[in-house]
Amino acid sequence: MISGLPPGLILIAGAVAIPFVGPTIRKGLVLALPVLTLALIWGTGIDAGTVWSAPFMGYAVSPVRYAPTGMLFATVFSIMAFGGALFALRSARPSEMAAAFLYAGSAIGVVFAGDLITLFVFWEIMAIGSTMVVWNGSSDAARRAGLRYALIHFFGGIVLMIGLIGHIEATGSITFDVMQADAWPRWLILAGFLINAGAWPLSSWIPDAYPEASPAGMVFLSAFTTKTAVFVLLVGFPGTQALIYVGLFMIFYGIIYALLENDMRRILAYSIVNQVGFMVVGIGIGTEMALNGAAAHAFAHIIYKGLLLMSAGSVLYMTGKRKCSDLGGLFQSMPITATCGIIGALAISAFPLTSGFISKSMINQSAADQHMMVVWLLLTAASAGVFLHAGIKFPWFVFFQKDSGLRPPDPPWNMRAAMIFFAALCLLIGVFPQPLYALLPAPVAFVPYTGAHVVGQLQLLLFSGLAFFLLLPLMKRTLTVSLDVDWLYRRAAPAVIAWIARDLRELSDGVLGGTRAQVGSIIDSMAHYHGPAGLLARTLPTGRTVFWVLVILAAFLVFNFS
Amino acid sequence: MEKHWLVRPKTIRLLWIVMLGVLAVTVLLQLGIEIHGEFHIDETFGFGAWYGLGTCAVMVIGAKILGAVIKRKDTYYD
């Protein structure tokens, strides 16, 4: 019977319970439930390939499908829920923790979905949960950003739903499996998936909404939405060539915008787009190694990006500041936060001995194996760019550069423990990659630690570091934001609507005003002639009436006599 | 207040020297390691070094040029 229980429901049930229990039980609950979820994924002895189905509205839905890729993603989602809960243990309000667990549970629901209906239901619950996490940022900016976030995601949901209906109508099948982007329903499904992945042109919701969440909220947000999108692309559209170009655009978009950005958490948000871009390219290349690389990179990314956002969140929590121009020199009083942030930065940069090195290399290598020289050269340049925009820029401007004079201590024990746990995972996965490789969907023949690979990567990264310090004057922080596609719906669309509304008002005023005047003039003229004092309403004297009656009668007689 | 040892000019100068030394070592290491690239360009000497330095310069300058067009005050949307 337990095989029929979707593992995601454990966290969703937790989300329902969290607001109704006391603080002590709540703390125990949020740490225990992710572990219980992991136990349900791995500890029940259920083999990959097991599917549990039930009839629903004439279809056989499969809310539970044990498959290697889904189990890999559910594992890292559970680890993330645990680490995020530990980090948020003392700072998050019950409503925020509940929203985060609803969000995490529904993400696990998506990766265990064996059919498109189940997938869609959990997909939409995820949108609701994540919007609530943004709103728990509790500022006016968070409220507005959350609304924009919700609009984008519900728009994406509609696109996906139309595609799914078209696909199910055409094929009669609701099974979630490999699809070909060969007709409009599948194009819409692909578009719906890509919206959640943060693909351009709808990328800006990530740097717009995520940094407005609370310090702990953004840790959760960084993990689930974009990575479930990677999961569904991995299962649904492997080898779709267009994804290579979509992914490359995301990669360089993320680098350039992060280089221009001043807000430390927005830098990391742009960097999510950049990193998901690598995964999307891997899915587009579509070979076994590339798909393994995309899956491994998603796993590694969730942990090191969570770590980076814990580090940035700790700084925000302790200083109340998030702009690089206000920060600097914090390594002196926040050594644990700085060290963990640097480990996260090295991991995202794919430094040898960190998790990024053993995952991203597979994607780059698969491009080389397929003789895609331009793609490989771009991915290599992008690897250098990652070190530039996140690997050095984030720790340098937050923990070093100038002395801001701020001397906050490291954050409370639970936040430090969460950071140390994730930093240890980044290093352990980097040094001992085999356990992660064993979880990947296909057997791994890749050997990351060869002399040539290590030396080549060290050259690339260290000379990128040199470029950073040589070009530092060009990267002086400014109090600016960068215009993005969201300008269209944040500025242009409201301006157009205001303009149309103003013209409509003038038009309506004109029409209504004219009618009123015309109606008024008709009424006035009627009143003039027919009103009490009107000419035609005057009561004529009887004598004159008799006279006129006589005239008429006389005329009648004269005409009739003749 | 005395500056932290890590940010004193003397330490920074030392860090630059160490960093340049490490950079030189990473390039020289290639003398002892045979590189089997998939393309000719990745077999050139110090490929990672010159390619990393060059592409980063292009990205930083490209971002600077784009920034001149798309940057606005951070109160723009308020």
XYZ file of C-alpha atoms in Angstrom:
640
model
C 0.000 0.000 0.000
C 2.868 2.341 0.807
C 3.958 2.013 -2.822
C 0.844 3.947 -3.761
C 1.752 6.943 -1.634
C 3.314 9.770 -3.642
C 6.458 10.708 -1.662
C 5.694 14.388 -2.195
C 2.536 14.066 -0.104
C 4.618 13.742 3.071
C 5.857 17.313 2.768
C 2.454 18.533 1.565
C 0.817 16.950 4.626
C 3.512 18.664 6.687
C 2.581 21.988 5.072
C -1.001 21.497 6.234
C 0.097 20.585 9.773
C 2.812 23.234 10.291
C 0.506 26.198 11.087
C -1.411 24.161 13.697
C 1.418 22.828 15.875
C 3.531 24.514 18.523
C 7.041 25.839 17.855
C 8.891 22.843 19.308
C 6.898 20.224 17.418
C 7.125 22.365 14.295
C 10.915 22.419 14.446
C 11.045 18.663 14.852
C 8.499 18.164 12.095
C 10.247 20.260 9.448
C 13.526 18.433 10.013
C 11.978 14.953 10.228
C 9.632 15.082 7.218
C 12.342 15.484 4.530
C 14.207 12.546 6.089
C 10.983 10.520 6.039
C 10.561 11.436 2.380
C 14.066 10.175 1.629
C 13.197 6.978 3.488
C 10.111 6.512 1.326
C 12.147 7.061 -1.839
C 15.018 4.722 -0.975
C 14.152 2.729 2.131
C 11.113 0.779 1.013
C 12.973 -1.413 -1.449
C 10.740 -0.349 -4.323
C 12.533 -0.906 -7.620
C 12.975 1.729 -10.274
C 10.351 0.995 -12.880
C 7.503 0.469 -10.414
C 4.390 2.414 -11.383
C 1.256 2.777 -9.286
C -1.870 3.653 -11.256
C -5.491 4.420 -10.477
C -8.517 5.288 -12.631
C -9.459 8.945 -12.772
C -12.025 10.543 -15.097
C -11.684 7.731 -17.611
C -7.888 7.815 -17.601
C -5.396 5.647 -15.751
C -3.344 8.215 -13.851
C 0.012 7.224 -12.372
C 0.749 9.473 -9.398
C 3.748 7.361 -8.428
C 6.414 6.225 -10.857
C 9.764 5.123 -9.513
C 12.264 5.990 -12.269
C 15.992 6.757 -11.900
C 15.772 10.396 -13.019
C 12.776 11.147 -10.820
C 14.368 9.423 -7.829
C 17.563 11.451 -8.332
C 15.643 14.743 -8.388
C 13.400 13.742 -5.480
C 16.516 12.883 -3.471
C 18.113 16.268 -3.943
C 14.755 17.998 -3.383
C 14.461 16.208 -0.035
C 18.022 17.161 0.913
C 17.193 20.738 -0.053
C 13.987 20.714 2.001
C 15.999 19.519 5.004
C 18.808 22.057 4.531
C 16.362 24.867 3.810
C 14.251 23.990 6.856
C 17.346 23.919 9.054
C 18.401 27.315 7.730
C 14.887 28.731 8.194
C 14.275 27.053 11.539
C 14.297 30.164 13.708
C 13.605 32.956 11.222
C 10.722 31.670 9.101
C 7.154 32.266 10.189
C 4.822 29.222 10.190
C 3.094 30.526 7.050
C 6.415 30.747 5.223
C 7.544 27.306 6.314
C 4.169 25.847 5.313
C 4.392 27.516 1.888
C 7.952 26.218 1.436
C 6.885 22.659 2.293
C 3.879 22.834 -0.026
C 6.288 24.015 -2.714
C 8.920 21.332 -2.031
C 6.316 18.563 -1.740
C 4.649 19.472 -5.018
C 8.061 19.580 -6.743
C 8.638 15.997 -5.556
C 5.111 15.256 -6.802
C 6.117 16.431 -10.280
C 9.256 14.292 -10.466
C 7.315 11.193 -9.394
C 4.447 11.840 -11.829
C 3.972 9.053 -14.326
C 1.281 10.863 -16.284
C 0.611 14.334 -17.600
C -2.489 15.006 -15.461
C -0.665 14.324 -12.186
C 2.268 16.341 -13.456
C 0.056 19.318 -14.237
C -1.735 19.234 -10.871
C 1.532 19.237 -8.897
C 2.990 21.795 -11.330
C 0.230 24.259 -10.453
C 0.398 23.551 -6.695
C 4.084 24.369 -7.008
C 3.210 27.755 -8.546
C 0.865 28.497 -5.634
C 3.388 27.401 -2.985
C 6.240 29.390 -4.506
C 4.110 32.529 -4.870
C 3.259 32.259 -1.172
C 6.966 31.960 -0.372
C 7.653 35.190 -2.303
C 4.781 36.963 -0.560
C 6.242 35.959 2.794
C 9.014 38.437 2.008
C 6.445 40.699 3.684
C 7.339 43.930 1.956
C 5.388 45.938 -0.546
C 8.039 45.071 -3.146
C 7.556 41.358 -2.331
C 3.802 41.666 -2.717
C 4.109 43.293 -6.138
C 6.918 40.983 -7.315
C 4.909 37.971 -6.098
C 1.941 39.063 -8.141
C 4.069 39.429 -11.267
C 5.606 36.026 -10.503
C 2.164 34.444 -10.146
C 0.950 36.000 -13.412
C 3.929 34.617 -15.349
C 3.493 31.171 -13.837
C -0.225 30.972 -14.341
C 0.308 32.146 -17.920
C 2.886 29.353 -18.274
C 0.369 26.968 -16.733
C -2.261 27.917 -19.303
C 0.193 27.450 -22.164
C 1.107 24.050 -20.742
C -2.512 23.047 -20.186
C -3.549 23.896 -23.762
C -0.590 21.877 -25.014
C -1.432 18.934 -22.778
C -5.092 18.905 -23.848
C -4.064 19.027 -27.515
C -1.534 16.257 -26.987
C -3.946 13.996 -25.074
C -6.688 14.611 -27.656
C -4.359 13.740 -30.515
C -2.636 10.714 -29.025
C -5.191 9.437 -26.503
C -2.312 8.884 -24.077
C -1.605 10.682 -20.837
C 1.693 8.905 -20.161
C 4.566 11.283 -19.468
C 7.379 10.082 -21.645
C 9.684 11.220 -24.432
C 7.917 13.554 -26.861
C 8.914 15.084 -30.172
C 8.451 18.823 -30.626
C 6.722 18.207 -33.981
C 3.259 19.741 -33.647
C 1.610 22.638 -31.849
C 0.522 20.729 -28.719
C 4.094 19.619 -28.057
C 5.451 23.080 -28.899
C 3.143 24.520 -26.272
C 4.156 21.865 -23.739
C 7.810 22.660 -24.455
C 7.104 26.391 -24.091
C 5.282 25.804 -20.793
C 8.246 23.827 -19.491
C 10.724 26.463 -20.683
C 8.846 29.294 -18.974
C 9.457 27.531 -15.656
C 13.088 26.920 -16.603
C 13.603 30.678 -16.903
C 14.332 30.568 -20.629
C 14.506 33.881 -22.460
C 12.392 35.954 -23.130
C 10.639 35.037 -19.879
C 13.731 34.871 -17.664
C 13.359 38.061 -15.700
C 10.792 36.674 -13.255
C 13.701 34.954 -11.477
C 15.756 38.083 -10.641
C 12.524 40.052 -10.218
C 10.755 37.849 -7.669
C 13.264 35.609 -5.888
C 15.361 38.371 -4.271
C 12.214 39.877 -2.744
C 11.606 36.745 -0.661
C 12.958 36.446 2.879
C 16.590 35.322 3.430
C 15.380 31.732 3.897
C 12.621 32.018 1.283
C 15.057 32.520 -1.578
C 17.017 29.440 -0.527
C 13.890 27.357 -1.155
C 12.955 29.244 -4.312
C 16.344 28.651 -5.940
C 15.885 24.904 -5.869
C 12.549 23.704 -7.128
C 10.818 25.551 -9.975
C 13.695 25.725 -12.438
C 14.942 22.251 -11.569
C 11.554 20.565 -11.995
C 11.566 22.279 -15.398
C 14.967 20.718 -16.086
C 13.530 17.366 -15.003
C 10.511 17.521 -17.329
C 12.714 18.661 -20.237
C 15.098 15.812 -19.468
C 12.314 13.239 -19.536
C 10.104 14.838 -22.198
C 12.394 16.464 -24.749
C 15.907 14.950 -24.686
C 17.883 15.646 -27.844
C 15.675 18.538 -28.991
C 18.267 20.554 -30.879
C 16.583 23.924 -30.324
C 17.329 23.538 -26.625
C 21.060 23.906 -27.336
C 20.491 27.452 -28.614
C 17.932 28.289 -25.929
C 20.393 27.092 -23.281
C 23.352 28.995 -24.732
C 21.313 32.192 -24.739
C 20.360 31.617 -21.100
C 24.000 31.047 -20.193
C 25.267 34.339 -21.615
C 22.187 36.289 -20.567
C 22.853 35.188 -16.975
C 26.537 36.150 -17.137
C 26.062 39.594 -18.680
C 23.176 40.622 -16.424
C 24.928 39.300 -13.320
C 28.029 41.313 -14.254
C 25.909 44.473 -14.409
C 23.999 43.810 -11.189
C 24.580 45.433 -7.801
C 22.168 43.443 -5.611
C 23.988 40.330 -4.289
C 20.901 38.112 -4.334
C 19.944 39.308 -7.800
C 23.457 38.381 -9.002
C 22.774 34.874 -7.730
C 19.315 34.890 -9.326
C 20.797 35.705 -12.752
C 23.298 32.984 -12.078
C 20.421 30.483 -11.713
C 19.416 31.271 -15.314
C 23.029 30.830 -16.348
C 23.402 27.442 -14.647
C 20.044 26.113 -15.854
C 21.272 27.151 -19.319
C 24.098 24.599 -19.039
C 21.561 21.893 -18.165
C 19.273 22.892 -21.060
C 22.228 22.687 -23.473
C 23.009 19.207 -22.132
C 19.398 18.117 -22.696
C 19.545 19.577 -26.209
C 22.725 17.631 -27.038
C 20.835 14.579 -25.834
C 23.538 11.900 -25.694
C 23.695 9.601 -22.675
C 26.640 11.524 -21.268
C 25.007 14.892 -21.880
C 21.774 13.820 -20.158
C 23.754 12.357 -17.273
C 25.661 15.642 -17.103
C 22.448 17.695 -17.052
C 20.984 15.531 -14.275
C 24.206 15.551 -12.233
C 24.577 19.290 -12.712
C 21.007 19.875 -11.494
C 21.819 17.832 -8.379
C 25.093 19.673 -7.720
C 23.581 23.048 -8.573
C 20.715 22.771 -6.101
C 23.205 22.250 -3.295
C 25.804 24.893 -4.193
C 23.213 27.482 -5.176
C 21.356 26.784 -1.938
C 24.676 27.271 -0.134
C 25.417 30.553 -1.940
C 21.958 31.854 -1.094
C 22.337 30.762 2.517
C 25.560 32.744 2.640
C 23.922 35.793 0.999
C 20.821 35.270 3.154
C 22.968 35.243 6.307
C 24.532 38.545 5.262
C 21.090 40.027 4.591
C 19.723 38.608 7.849
C 22.579 40.041 9.916
C 23.052 43.393 8.153
C 19.696 44.123 6.501
C 21.674 45.091 3.381
C 21.743 43.412 -0.017
C 23.540 45.850 -2.324
C 27.207 45.186 -3.056
C 27.811 48.922 -2.879
C 26.774 48.844 0.810
C 28.757 45.718 1.682
C 32.406 44.665 1.857
C 34.974 43.517 4.392
C 32.562 41.112 6.076
C 35.079 38.246 6.128
C 36.495 39.822 9.274
C 33.412 39.259 11.407
C 31.545 36.530 9.464
C 34.284 33.943 8.811
C 31.961 30.914 8.594
C 29.553 32.668 6.257
C 32.452 33.868 4.097
C 34.167 30.469 3.983
C 30.939 28.648 3.104
C 30.123 31.318 0.502
C 33.560 30.847 -1.064
C 33.108 27.050 -1.173
C 29.743 27.580 -2.912
C 31.405 30.026 -5.307
C 34.168 27.547 -6.127
C 31.586 24.795 -6.681
C 29.496 26.898 -9.074
C 32.712 27.726 -10.930
C 33.470 24.001 -11.324
C 36.777 24.156 -9.496
C 38.479 20.745 -9.177
C 37.517 18.962 -5.929
C 34.073 20.578 -5.882
C 30.727 19.240 -7.078
C 30.457 21.554 -10.114
C 33.656 20.115 -11.591
C 32.438 16.550 -11.738
C 29.002 17.478 -13.144
C 29.424 20.333 -15.604
C 32.445 18.695 -17.248
C 30.152 15.959 -18.555
C 28.065 18.481 -20.492
C 31.136 20.189 -21.964
C 32.726 16.842 -22.821
C 29.574 15.637 -24.559
C 29.645 18.713 -26.827
C 33.258 17.887 -27.703
C 32.394 14.219 -28.292
C 29.699 15.289 -30.751
C 32.253 17.521 -32.539
C 30.155 20.603 -31.812
C 33.110 22.979 -31.833
C 31.189 26.255 -31.589
C 28.991 24.924 -28.801
C 32.032 23.618 -26.956
C 33.912 26.910 -27.350
C 30.889 28.837 -26.072
C 30.445 26.477 -23.111
C 34.130 26.836 -22.276
C 33.931 30.630 -22.463
C 30.816 30.459 -20.311
C 32.648 28.350 -17.724
C 35.168 31.168 -17.470
C 32.281 33.635 -17.287
C 30.693 31.761 -14.374
C 33.835 32.209 -12.332
C 33.796 35.868 -13.293
C 30.168 36.703 -12.433
C 29.524 34.389 -9.481
C 32.714 32.634 -8.492
C 34.656 35.799 -7.721
C 32.203 38.639 -7.998
C 29.848 37.473 -5.249
C 32.442 36.723 -2.531
C 34.680 39.616 -3.541
C 32.086 42.380 -3.355
C 30.300 40.985 -0.287
C 33.156 39.758 1.888
C 36.211 41.682 0.649
C 36.626 44.762 -1.655
C 36.368 47.916 0.478
C 35.766 47.879 4.218
C 32.147 48.840 4.694
C 32.741 49.203 8.421
C 30.036 46.617 9.112
C 31.039 44.030 11.709
C 28.063 41.687 12.105
C 28.774 38.294 13.652
C 28.015 35.010 11.889
C 24.306 34.146 11.945
C 22.595 31.865 14.543
C 23.685 28.231 14.940
C 20.997 26.728 12.709
C 22.013 28.908 9.772
C 25.681 28.115 10.323
C 24.896 24.396 10.565
C 22.908 24.457 7.297
C 25.766 26.230 5.513
C 28.401 23.851 6.859
C 26.257 20.851 5.876
C 25.859 22.087 2.286
C 29.512 23.175 2.014
C 30.550 19.689 3.113
C 28.264 18.153 0.471
C 29.824 20.360 -2.257
C 33.280 19.098 -1.331
C 32.285 15.475 -0.726
C 30.543 15.192 -4.092
C 33.559 16.827 -5.737
C 36.081 14.494 -4.118
C 33.959 11.323 -4.239
C 31.729 11.623 -7.308
C 30.920 7.915 -7.601
C 27.847 7.839 -5.307
C 26.258 10.621 -7.374
C 27.272 8.960 -10.645
C 25.618 5.746 -9.410
C 22.286 7.599 -9.147
C 22.370 8.949 -12.703
C 19.900 7.671 -15.297
C 22.551 5.928 -17.443
C 25.823 4.157 -16.564
C 28.708 6.622 -16.293
C 31.970 6.005 -18.114
C 33.250 9.541 -17.557
C 36.473 10.101 -15.596
C 36.593 13.705 -14.373
C 40.030 13.707 -12.777
C 42.565 13.414 -15.571
C 45.718 15.518 -15.618
C 44.752 17.271 -18.832
C 41.251 18.084 -17.616
C 42.370 19.399 -14.234
C 45.177 21.518 -15.683
C 42.961 22.869 -18.478
C 40.247 23.820 -16.009
C 42.705 25.437 -13.587
C 44.180 27.500 -16.415
C 40.730 28.607 -17.525
C 39.522 29.571 -14.058
C 42.661 31.139 -12.673
C 43.189 33.301 -15.748
C 39.519 34.318 -15.523
C 40.383 35.411 -11.991
C 43.282 37.420 -13.358
C 40.929 39.041 -15.872
C 38.552 39.949 -13.029
C 41.196 41.786 -11.037
C 42.735 43.454 -14.095
C 39.330 44.663 -15.272
C 38.028 45.560 -11.809
C 37.844 49.296 -12.617
C 35.298 48.451 -15.330
C 33.147 46.602 -12.804
C 32.736 49.387 -10.273
C 29.383 48.941 -8.536
C 26.698 51.434 -9.429
C 23.274 52.035 -7.883
C 21.480 50.751 -10.931
C 19.131 48.100 -12.270
C 19.287 46.713 -15.797
C 16.327 46.877 -18.127
C 15.059 43.479 -19.142
C 12.070 41.999 -20.940
C 10.030 42.614 -17.790
C 10.198 46.307 -18.732
C 7.475 45.430 -21.241
C 4.983 44.437 -18.535
C 6.263 46.674 -15.752
C 6.570 49.906 -17.699
C 5.495 49.718 -21.350
C 2.210 47.836 -20.901
C 0.973 50.000 -17.993
C 1.942 53.123 -19.974
C 0.042 51.887 -23.038
C -2.958 50.960 -20.900
C -2.861 54.351 -19.165
C -2.656 56.048 -22.554
C -5.563 54.043 -23.965
C -7.545 54.607 -20.769
C -6.935 58.346 -20.963
C -8.081 58.473 -24.585
C -11.082 56.292 -23.822
C -11.971 58.600 -20.976
C -11.757 61.610 -23.251
C -13.815 59.789 -25.842
C -16.409 58.708 -23.323
C -16.495 62.151 -21.784
C -16.965 63.602 -25.251
C -19.705 61.178 -26.209
C -21.504 61.400 -22.896
C -20.991 65.143 -22.669
C -22.305 65.679 -26.224
C -25.351 63.519 -25.638
C -26.090 65.223 -22.417
C -25.944 68.631 -24.098
C -28.055 67.419 -26.984
C -30.616 65.808 -24.720
C -30.557 68.917 -22.568
C -31.168 71.186 -25.524
C -34.118 69.032 -26.712
C -35.606 69.082 -23.239
C -35.040 72.829 -23.016
C -36.681 73.461 -26.355
C -39.645 71.255 -25.462
C -39.950 73.072 -22.182
C -39.724 76.315 -24.091
C -42.714 75.527 -26.302
C -44.630 73.041 -24.198
C -43.644 73.998 -20.668
C -46.015 75.815 -18.344
C -44.871 79.100 -19.831
C -44.468 77.649 -23.319
C -46.071 79.214 -26.341
C -47.957 76.066 -27.293
C -49.099 75.427 -23.760
C -50.840 78.737 -23.317
C -54.546 78.538 -22.609
C -56.293 80.596 -25.222
C -59.251 82.841 -24.177
C -62.745 81.347 -24.879
C -63.934 84.241 -26.980
C -61.033 83.899 -29.343
C -61.696 80.187 -29.567
C -65.377 80.812 -30.408
C -64.308 83.329 -33.018
C -62.000 80.866 -34.664
C -64.635 78.139 -34.492
C -67.052 80.502 -36.237
C -64.489 81.279 -38.933
C -63.930 77.578 -39.551
C -67.670 76.863 -39.645
C -68.301 79.782 -42.021
C -65.567 78.525 -44.321
C -67.091 75.049 -44.166
C -70.546 76.391 -45.117
C -69.210 78.511 -47.976
C -67.269 75.617 -49.512
C -70.195 73.180 -49.053
C -72.864 75.608 -50.334
C -71.128 75.983 -53.623
C 41.984 50.565 14.263
C 44.663 48.384 12.733
C 43.786 46.822 9.400
C 43.156 43.081 9.236
C 46.370 41.336 8.145
C 44.708 40.103 4.946
C 44.009 43.588 3.618
C 47.331 45.231 4.455
C 49.205 46.458 1.339
C 52.112 44.155 2.119
C 49.844 41.081 2.150
C 48.085 42.174 -1.016
C 51.416 42.567 -2.786
C 52.411 39.100 -1.604
C 49.095 37.677 -2.786
C 49.674 39.126 -6.259
C 53.122 37.533 -6.407
C 51.769 34.159 -5.279
C 48.876 34.405 -7.713
C 51.136 35.191 -10.683
C 53.368 32.308 -9.640
C 50.421 29.907 -9.521
C 49.241 31.136 -12.919
C 52.684 30.463 -14.393
C 52.745 26.981 -12.840
C 49.346 26.035 -14.286
C 50.595 26.932 -17.755
C 53.985 25.266 -17.324
C 52.330 22.081 -16.043
C 51.094 21.574 -19.568
C 54.690 20.838 -20.646
C 54.446 17.570 -18.783
C 50.896 16.640 -19.717
C 49.796 15.508 -23.130
C 46.530 17.122 -24.229
C 44.282 15.168 -26.594
C 41.767 17.716 -27.781
C 38.783 17.131 -30.027
C 39.585 20.235 -32.048
C 42.948 21.711 -32.983
C 42.426 24.912 -31.037
C 42.135 23.137 -27.683
C 45.531 21.537 -28.206
C 47.324 24.870 -28.470
C 49.734 25.685 -25.662
C 48.063 27.275 -22.663
C 44.651 27.164 -24.348
C 42.718 27.461 -21.065
C 44.872 30.416 -20.025
C 44.609 32.605 -23.107
C 41.064 31.587 -23.904
C 39.874 32.256 -20.319
C 41.606 35.625 -20.154
C 40.440 36.696 -23.607
C 36.819 35.617 -23.328
C 36.481 37.188 -19.869
C 37.790 40.475 -21.230
C 35.250 40.284 -24.066
C 32.409 39.535 -21.600
C 33.327 42.353 -19.217
C 33.694 44.909 -22.002
C 30.534 43.616 -23.717
C 28.607 43.955 -20.456
C 29.982 47.466 -19.991
C 28.799 48.522 -23.456
C 25.376 46.923 -22.973
C 25.169 48.480 -19.515
C 25.508 51.937 -21.041
C 22.231 51.288 -22.834
C 20.169 49.280 -20.355
C 21.255 50.523 -16.922
C 18.819 52.721 -15.014
C 18.792 54.129 -11.481
C 17.806 51.437 -8.995
C 14.697 53.419 -8.088
C 13.491 53.158 -11.696
C 10.564 50.825 -10.945
C 9.630 52.362 -7.579
